[in-house]
């Protein structure tokens, strides 16, 4: 058999009760991944819109910017490159990853090859929460006077979105690996 014939043959076919049990396991994995993805979307939107840090200056003035407000502040202060980096890695890539997770968890088993999961892993590596934290530190450092910074609900929601998307990705990887794994001789 040539490599092309092996590729065209698709995943191994299971017979009888084992096939039904396996199909149910993959369906459960997709359902769990879809639930974590939906939770990730809700937390991500909250993380972007809610205040991520409270910066108190001289005990009189307090700023509580959201991630979007931080990006807007960077743009207003002509820090275009930093604003673009924060926008790209803290909003655009996580949005792409959650969208990709949504598509994969909703697709049927035959529509999700292992390469789709590999691409998702690439997106996950580029959607980094530490970029958000650097932006918060830069924003806090740019304030004048004596300042203190406290985390706000937005940073917790953003962190929850990162965790939910990571769990959804791992559940999908497990379901697809299990589907395509070769069966041991019984």
PDB file of C-alpha atoms in Angstrom:
ATOM      1  CA  UNK A   1       0.000   0.000   0.000  1.00  0.00           C
ATOM      2  CA  UNK A   2       1.348   3.431  -0.869  1.00  0.00           C
ATOM      3  CA  UNK A   3       1.303   6.380   1.543  1.00  0.00           C
ATOM      4  CA  UNK A   4      -1.406   8.019  -0.559  1.00  0.00           C
ATOM      5  CA  UNK A   5      -3.649   4.969  -0.250  1.00  0.00           C
ATOM      6  CA  UNK A   6      -3.091   4.863   3.494  1.00  0.00           C
ATOM      7  CA  UNK A   7      -3.966   8.568   3.773  1.00  0.00           C
ATOM      8  CA  UNK A   8      -7.104   8.136   1.642  1.00  0.00           C
ATOM      9  CA  UNK A   9      -8.239   5.203   3.747  1.00  0.00           C
ATOM     10  CA  UNK A  10      -8.902   7.546   6.694  1.00  0.00           C
ATOM     11  CA  UNK A  11      -8.905   6.597  10.346  1.00  0.00           C
ATOM     12  CA  UNK A  12      -9.105   2.955  11.369  1.00  0.00           C
ATOM     13  CA  UNK A  13     -12.618   1.503  11.328  1.00  0.00           C
ATOM     14  CA  UNK A  14     -13.851  -0.147  14.485  1.00  0.00           C
ATOM     15  CA  UNK A  15     -16.564  -2.761  14.487  1.00  0.00           C
ATOM     16  CA  UNK A  16     -19.565  -3.504  16.651  1.00  0.00           C
ATOM     17  CA  UNK A  17     -19.899  -2.482  20.273  1.00  0.00           C
ATOM     18  CA  UNK A  18     -16.384  -0.980  20.389  1.00  0.00           C
ATOM     19  CA  UNK A  19     -17.228   1.410  17.529  1.00  0.00           C
ATOM     20  CA  UNK A  20     -20.434   2.565  19.233  1.00  0.00           C
ATOM     21  CA  UNK A  21     -18.656   3.057  22.558  1.00  0.00           C
ATOM     22  CA  UNK A  22     -15.858   4.974  20.889  1.00  0.00           C
ATOM     23  CA  UNK A  23     -18.228   7.211  18.913  1.00  0.00           C
ATOM     24  CA  UNK A  24     -19.996   8.075  22.171  1.00  0.00           C
ATOM     25  CA  UNK A  25     -16.650   8.938  23.790  1.00  0.00           C
ATOM     26  CA  UNK A  26     -15.713  11.295  20.985  1.00  0.00           C
ATOM     27  CA  UNK A  27     -19.156  12.908  21.103  1.00  0.00           C
ATOM     28  CA  UNK A  28     -18.715  13.516  24.822  1.00  0.00           C
ATOM     29  CA  UNK A  29     -15.238  14.977  24.238  1.00  0.00           C
ATOM     30  CA  UNK A  30     -16.671  17.350  21.613  1.00  0.00           C
ATOM     31  CA  UNK A  31     -19.511  18.365  23.943  1.00  0.00           C
ATOM     32  CA  UNK A  32     -17.103  19.054  26.817  1.00  0.00           C
ATOM     33  CA  UNK A  33     -14.836  21.019  24.480  1.00  0.00           C
ATOM     34  CA  UNK A  34     -17.817  23.034  23.192  1.00  0.00           C
ATOM     35  CA  UNK A  35     -18.874  23.882  26.758  1.00  0.00           C
ATOM     36  CA  UNK A  36     -15.376  25.017  27.708  1.00  0.00           C
ATOM     37  CA  UNK A  37     -15.155  27.004  24.471  1.00  0.00           C
ATOM     38  CA  UNK A  38     -18.441  28.786  25.210  1.00  0.00           C
ATOM     39  CA  UNK A  39     -17.247  29.565  28.728  1.00  0.00           C
ATOM     40  CA  UNK A  40     -13.989  30.808  27.191  1.00  0.00           C
ATOM     41  CA  UNK A  41     -15.898  33.189  24.895  1.00  0.00           C
ATOM     42  CA  UNK A  42     -17.900  34.641  27.794  1.00  0.00           C
ATOM     43  CA  UNK A  43     -14.810  35.071  29.958  1.00  0.00           C
ATOM     44  CA  UNK A  44     -12.762  36.479  27.087  1.00  0.00           C
ATOM     45  CA  UNK A  45     -15.321  39.184  26.287  1.00  0.00           C
ATOM     46  CA  UNK A  46     -15.541  40.032  29.992  1.00  0.00           C
ATOM     47  CA  UNK A  47     -11.749  40.096  30.239  1.00  0.00           C
ATOM     48  CA  UNK A  48     -11.479  42.529  27.352  1.00  0.00           C
ATOM     49  CA  UNK A  49     -14.274  44.848  28.522  1.00  0.00           C
ATOM     50  CA  UNK A  50     -13.956  44.814  32.327  1.00  0.00           C
ATOM     51  CA  UNK A  51     -11.252  46.779  34.161  1.00  0.00           C
ATOM     52  CA  UNK A  52      -8.059  44.729  34.407  1.00  0.00           C
ATOM     53  CA  UNK A  53      -6.152  46.898  36.866  1.00  0.00           C
ATOM     54  CA  UNK A  54      -6.891  49.687  39.306  1.00  0.00           C
ATOM     55  CA  UNK A  55      -4.088  52.224  39.404  1.00  0.00           C
ATOM     56  CA  UNK A  56      -4.302  54.578  42.371  1.00  0.00           C
ATOM     57  CA  UNK A  57      -2.153  57.701  42.310  1.00  0.00           C
ATOM     58  CA  UNK A  58      -1.495  59.724  45.446  1.00  0.00           C
ATOM     59  CA  UNK A  59      -4.532  58.117  47.109  1.00  0.00           C
ATOM     60  CA  UNK A  60      -6.812  60.604  45.282  1.00  0.00           C
ATOM     61  CA  UNK A  61      -7.066  59.526  41.645  1.00  0.00           C
ATOM     62  CA  UNK A  62      -7.883  56.046  40.499  1.00  0.00           C
ATOM     63  CA  UNK A  63      -7.838  54.708  36.954  1.00  0.00           C
ATOM     64  CA  UNK A  64      -9.507  51.377  36.190  1.00  0.00           C
ATOM     65  CA  UNK A  65      -8.838  50.719  32.494  1.00  0.00           C
ATOM     66  CA  UNK A  66     -10.034  47.725  30.532  1.00  0.00           C
ATOM     67  CA  UNK A  67      -7.795  46.003  28.002  1.00  0.00           C
ATOM     68  CA  UNK A  68      -9.423  48.064  25.258  1.00  0.00           C
ATOM     69  CA  UNK A  69      -8.824  51.257  27.250  1.00  0.00           C
ATOM     70  CA  UNK A  70      -5.167  50.326  27.698  1.00  0.00           C
ATOM     71  CA  UNK A  71      -4.787  49.861  23.939  1.00  0.00           C
ATOM     72  CA  UNK A  72      -6.552  53.185  23.334  1.00  0.00           C
ATOM     73  CA  UNK A  73      -4.248  54.882  25.865  1.00  0.00           C
ATOM     74  CA  UNK A  74      -1.183  53.447  24.141  1.00  0.00           C
ATOM     75  CA  UNK A  75      -2.467  54.764  20.817  1.00  0.00           C
ATOM     76  CA  UNK A  76      -3.150  58.213  22.312  1.00  0.00           C
ATOM     77  CA  UNK A  77       0.384  58.374  23.676  1.00  0.00           C
ATOM     78  CA  UNK A  78       1.753  57.431  20.213  1.00  0.00           C
ATOM     79  CA  UNK A  79       2.993  54.000  21.302  1.00  0.00           C
ATOM     80  CA  UNK A  80       1.686  52.461  18.095  1.00  0.00           C
ATOM     81  CA  UNK A  81       3.990  49.451  18.008  1.00  0.00           C
ATOM     82  CA  UNK A  82       3.198  48.422  21.595  1.00  0.00           C
ATOM     83  CA  UNK A  83      -0.529  48.978  20.980  1.00  0.00           C
ATOM     84  CA  UNK A  84      -0.343  46.781  17.865  1.00  0.00           C
ATOM     85  CA  UNK A  85       1.534  44.038  19.742  1.00  0.00           C
ATOM     86  CA  UNK A  86      -0.963  44.045  22.625  1.00  0.00           C
ATOM     87  CA  UNK A  87      -3.930  44.114  20.218  1.00  0.00           C
ATOM     88  CA  UNK A  88      -2.536  41.301  18.091  1.00  0.00           C
ATOM     89  CA  UNK A  89      -1.457  38.912  20.835  1.00  0.00           C
ATOM     90  CA  UNK A  90      -4.058  39.696  23.506  1.00  0.00           C
ATOM     91  CA  UNK A  91      -7.193  40.153  21.385  1.00  0.00           C
ATOM     92  CA  UNK A  92      -6.794  39.012  17.767  1.00  0.00           C
ATOM     93  CA  UNK A  93      -4.985  35.677  18.295  1.00  0.00           C
ATOM     94  CA  UNK A  94      -7.170  34.605  21.259  1.00  0.00           C
ATOM     95  CA  UNK A  95     -10.260  35.467  19.167  1.00  0.00           C
ATOM     96  CA  UNK A  96      -8.935  33.318  16.315  1.00  0.00           C
ATOM     97  CA  UNK A  97      -8.169  30.461  18.702  1.00  0.00           C
ATOM     98  CA  UNK A  98     -11.628  30.536  20.285  1.00  0.00           C
ATOM     99  CA  UNK A  99     -13.227  30.730  16.832  1.00  0.00           C
ATOM    100  CA  UNK A 100     -11.148  27.792  15.643  1.00  0.00           C
ATOM    101  CA  UNK A 101     -12.075  25.806  18.759  1.00  0.00           C
ATOM    102  CA  UNK A 102     -15.742  26.582  18.116  1.00  0.00           C
ATOM    103  CA  UNK A 103     -15.504  25.292  14.541  1.00  0.00           C
ATOM    104  CA  UNK A 104     -13.594  22.142  15.442  1.00  0.00           C
ATOM    105  CA  UNK A 105     -15.829  21.209  18.377  1.00  0.00           C
ATOM    106  CA  UNK A 106     -18.942  21.686  16.196  1.00  0.00           C
ATOM    107  CA  UNK A 107     -17.545  19.754  13.198  1.00  0.00           C
ATOM    108  CA  UNK A 108     -18.246  16.091  12.694  1.00  0.00           C
ATOM    109  CA  UNK A 109     -15.567  13.493  13.451  1.00  0.00           C
ATOM    110  CA  UNK A 110     -14.563  12.978   9.830  1.00  0.00           C
ATOM    111  CA  UNK A 111     -14.186  16.739   9.351  1.00  0.00           C
ATOM    112  CA  UNK A 112     -11.495  17.102  12.017  1.00  0.00           C
ATOM    113  CA  UNK A 113      -8.111  15.693  11.043  1.00  0.00           C
ATOM    114  CA  UNK A 114      -5.130  15.764  13.407  1.00  0.00           C
ATOM    115  CA  UNK A 115      -3.622  18.664  11.443  1.00  0.00           C
ATOM    116  CA  UNK A 116      -6.528  20.873  12.576  1.00  0.00           C
ATOM    117  CA  UNK A 117      -5.510  20.280  16.179  1.00  0.00           C
ATOM    118  CA  UNK A 118      -1.879  21.005  15.307  1.00  0.00           C
ATOM    119  CA  UNK A 119      -2.884  24.373  13.820  1.00  0.00           C
ATOM    120  CA  UNK A 120      -4.848  25.156  16.949  1.00  0.00           C
ATOM    121  CA  UNK A 121      -1.746  24.517  19.031  1.00  0.00           C
ATOM    122  CA  UNK A 122       0.094  27.068  16.910  1.00  0.00           C
ATOM    123  CA  UNK A 123      -2.615  29.670  17.577  1.00  0.00           C
ATOM    124  CA  UNK A 124      -2.463  28.887  21.285  1.00  0.00           C
ATOM    125  CA  UNK A 125       1.241  29.586  21.440  1.00  0.00           C
ATOM    126  CA  UNK A 126       0.694  33.035  19.968  1.00  0.00           C
ATOM    127  CA  UNK A 127      -2.236  34.098  22.143  1.00  0.00           C
ATOM    128  CA  UNK A 128      -0.311  35.016  25.252  1.00  0.00           C
ATOM    129  CA  UNK A 129      -1.606  36.347  28.522  1.00  0.00           C
ATOM    130  CA  UNK A 130       1.844  37.623  29.462  1.00  0.00           C
ATOM    131  CA  UNK A 131       1.540  40.283  26.752  1.00  0.00           C
ATOM    132  CA  UNK A 132      -1.513  41.553  28.593  1.00  0.00           C
ATOM    133  CA  UNK A 133       0.451  41.638  31.820  1.00  0.00           C
ATOM    134  CA  UNK A 134       3.294  43.567  30.166  1.00  0.00           C
ATOM    135  CA  UNK A 135       0.760  46.087  28.885  1.00  0.00           C
ATOM    136  CA  UNK A 136      -0.634  46.523  32.373  1.00  0.00           C
ATOM    137  CA  UNK A 137       2.865  47.068  33.760  1.00  0.00           C
ATOM    138  CA  UNK A 138       3.646  49.612  31.026  1.00  0.00           C
ATOM    139  CA  UNK A 139       0.367  51.398  31.669  1.00  0.00           C
ATOM    140  CA  UNK A 140       1.020  51.515  35.420  1.00  0.00           C
ATOM    141  CA  UNK A 141       4.615  52.690  34.912  1.00  0.00           C
ATOM    142  CA  UNK A 142       3.457  55.556  32.678  1.00  0.00           C
ATOM    143  CA  UNK A 143       1.343  57.022  35.451  1.00  0.00           C
ATOM    144  CA  UNK A 144       2.942  59.890  37.288  1.00  0.00           C
ATOM    145  CA  UNK A 145       3.343  60.250  41.019  1.00  0.00           C
ATOM    146  CA  UNK A 146       3.177  57.569  43.623  1.00  0.00           C
ATOM    147  CA  UNK A 147       1.051  54.776  42.288  1.00  0.00           C
ATOM    148  CA  UNK A 148      -0.202  51.404  43.362  1.00  0.00           C
ATOM    149  CA  UNK A 149      -1.881  48.835  41.146  1.00  0.00           C
ATOM    150  CA  UNK A 150      -4.462  46.196  42.066  1.00  0.00           C
ATOM    151  CA  UNK A 151      -5.878  43.487  39.836  1.00  0.00           C
ATOM    152  CA  UNK A 152      -9.519  43.838  38.830  1.00  0.00           C
ATOM    153  CA  UNK A 153     -12.137  41.334  37.579  1.00  0.00           C
ATOM    154  CA  UNK A 154     -11.064  41.729  33.947  1.00  0.00           C
ATOM    155  CA  UNK A 155      -7.685  40.108  34.523  1.00  0.00           C
ATOM    156  CA  UNK A 156      -9.337  37.169  36.307  1.00  0.00           C
ATOM    157  CA  UNK A 157     -11.878  36.758  33.508  1.00  0.00           C
ATOM    158  CA  UNK A 158      -9.097  36.910  30.896  1.00  0.00           C
ATOM    159  CA  UNK A 159      -7.121  34.291  32.802  1.00  0.00           C
ATOM    160  CA  UNK A 160     -10.230  32.106  32.989  1.00  0.00           C
ATOM    161  CA  UNK A 161     -10.651  32.401  29.219  1.00  0.00           C
ATOM    162  CA  UNK A 162      -7.062  31.263  28.705  1.00  0.00           C
ATOM    163  CA  UNK A 163      -7.641  28.252  30.982  1.00  0.00           C
ATOM    164  CA  UNK A 164     -10.980  27.335  29.344  1.00  0.00           C
ATOM    165  CA  UNK A 165      -9.519  27.487  25.842  1.00  0.00           C
ATOM    166  CA  UNK A 166      -6.541  25.360  26.924  1.00  0.00           C
ATOM    167  CA  UNK A 167      -8.849  22.726  28.453  1.00  0.00           C
ATOM    168  CA  UNK A 168     -11.084  22.713  25.351  1.00  0.00           C
ATOM    169  CA  UNK A 169      -8.046  22.242  23.112  1.00  0.00           C
ATOM    170  CA  UNK A 170      -6.719  19.358  25.202  1.00  0.00           C
ATOM    171  CA  UNK A 171     -10.110  17.615  25.302  1.00  0.00           C
ATOM    172  CA  UNK A 172     -10.361  17.874  21.505  1.00  0.00           C
ATOM    173  CA  UNK A 173      -6.803  16.591  21.089  1.00  0.00           C
ATOM    174  CA  UNK A 174      -7.639  13.626  23.310  1.00  0.00           C
ATOM    175  CA  UNK A 175     -10.812  12.822  21.354  1.00  0.00           C
ATOM    176  CA  UNK A 176      -9.092  13.008  17.972  1.00  0.00           C
ATOM    177  CA  UNK A 177      -6.013  11.061  19.065  1.00  0.00           C
ATOM    178  CA  UNK A 178      -8.252   8.388  20.508  1.00  0.00           C
ATOM    179  CA  UNK A 179     -10.227   8.186  17.234  1.00  0.00           C
ATOM    180  CA  UNK A 180      -7.138   7.906  15.053  1.00  0.00           C
ATOM    181  CA  UNK A 181      -5.082   5.677  17.351  1.00  0.00           C
ATOM    182  CA  UNK A 182      -4.418   2.214  15.940  1.00  0.00           C
ATOM    183  CA  UNK A 183      -6.232  -0.602  17.707  1.00  0.00           C
ATOM    184  CA  UNK A 184      -4.276  -3.300  19.467  1.00  0.00           C
ATOM    185  CA  UNK A 185      -4.955  -6.821  18.315  1.00  0.00           C
ATOM    186  CA  UNK A 186      -7.581  -8.463  20.519  1.00  0.00           C
TER     187      UNK A 186
END
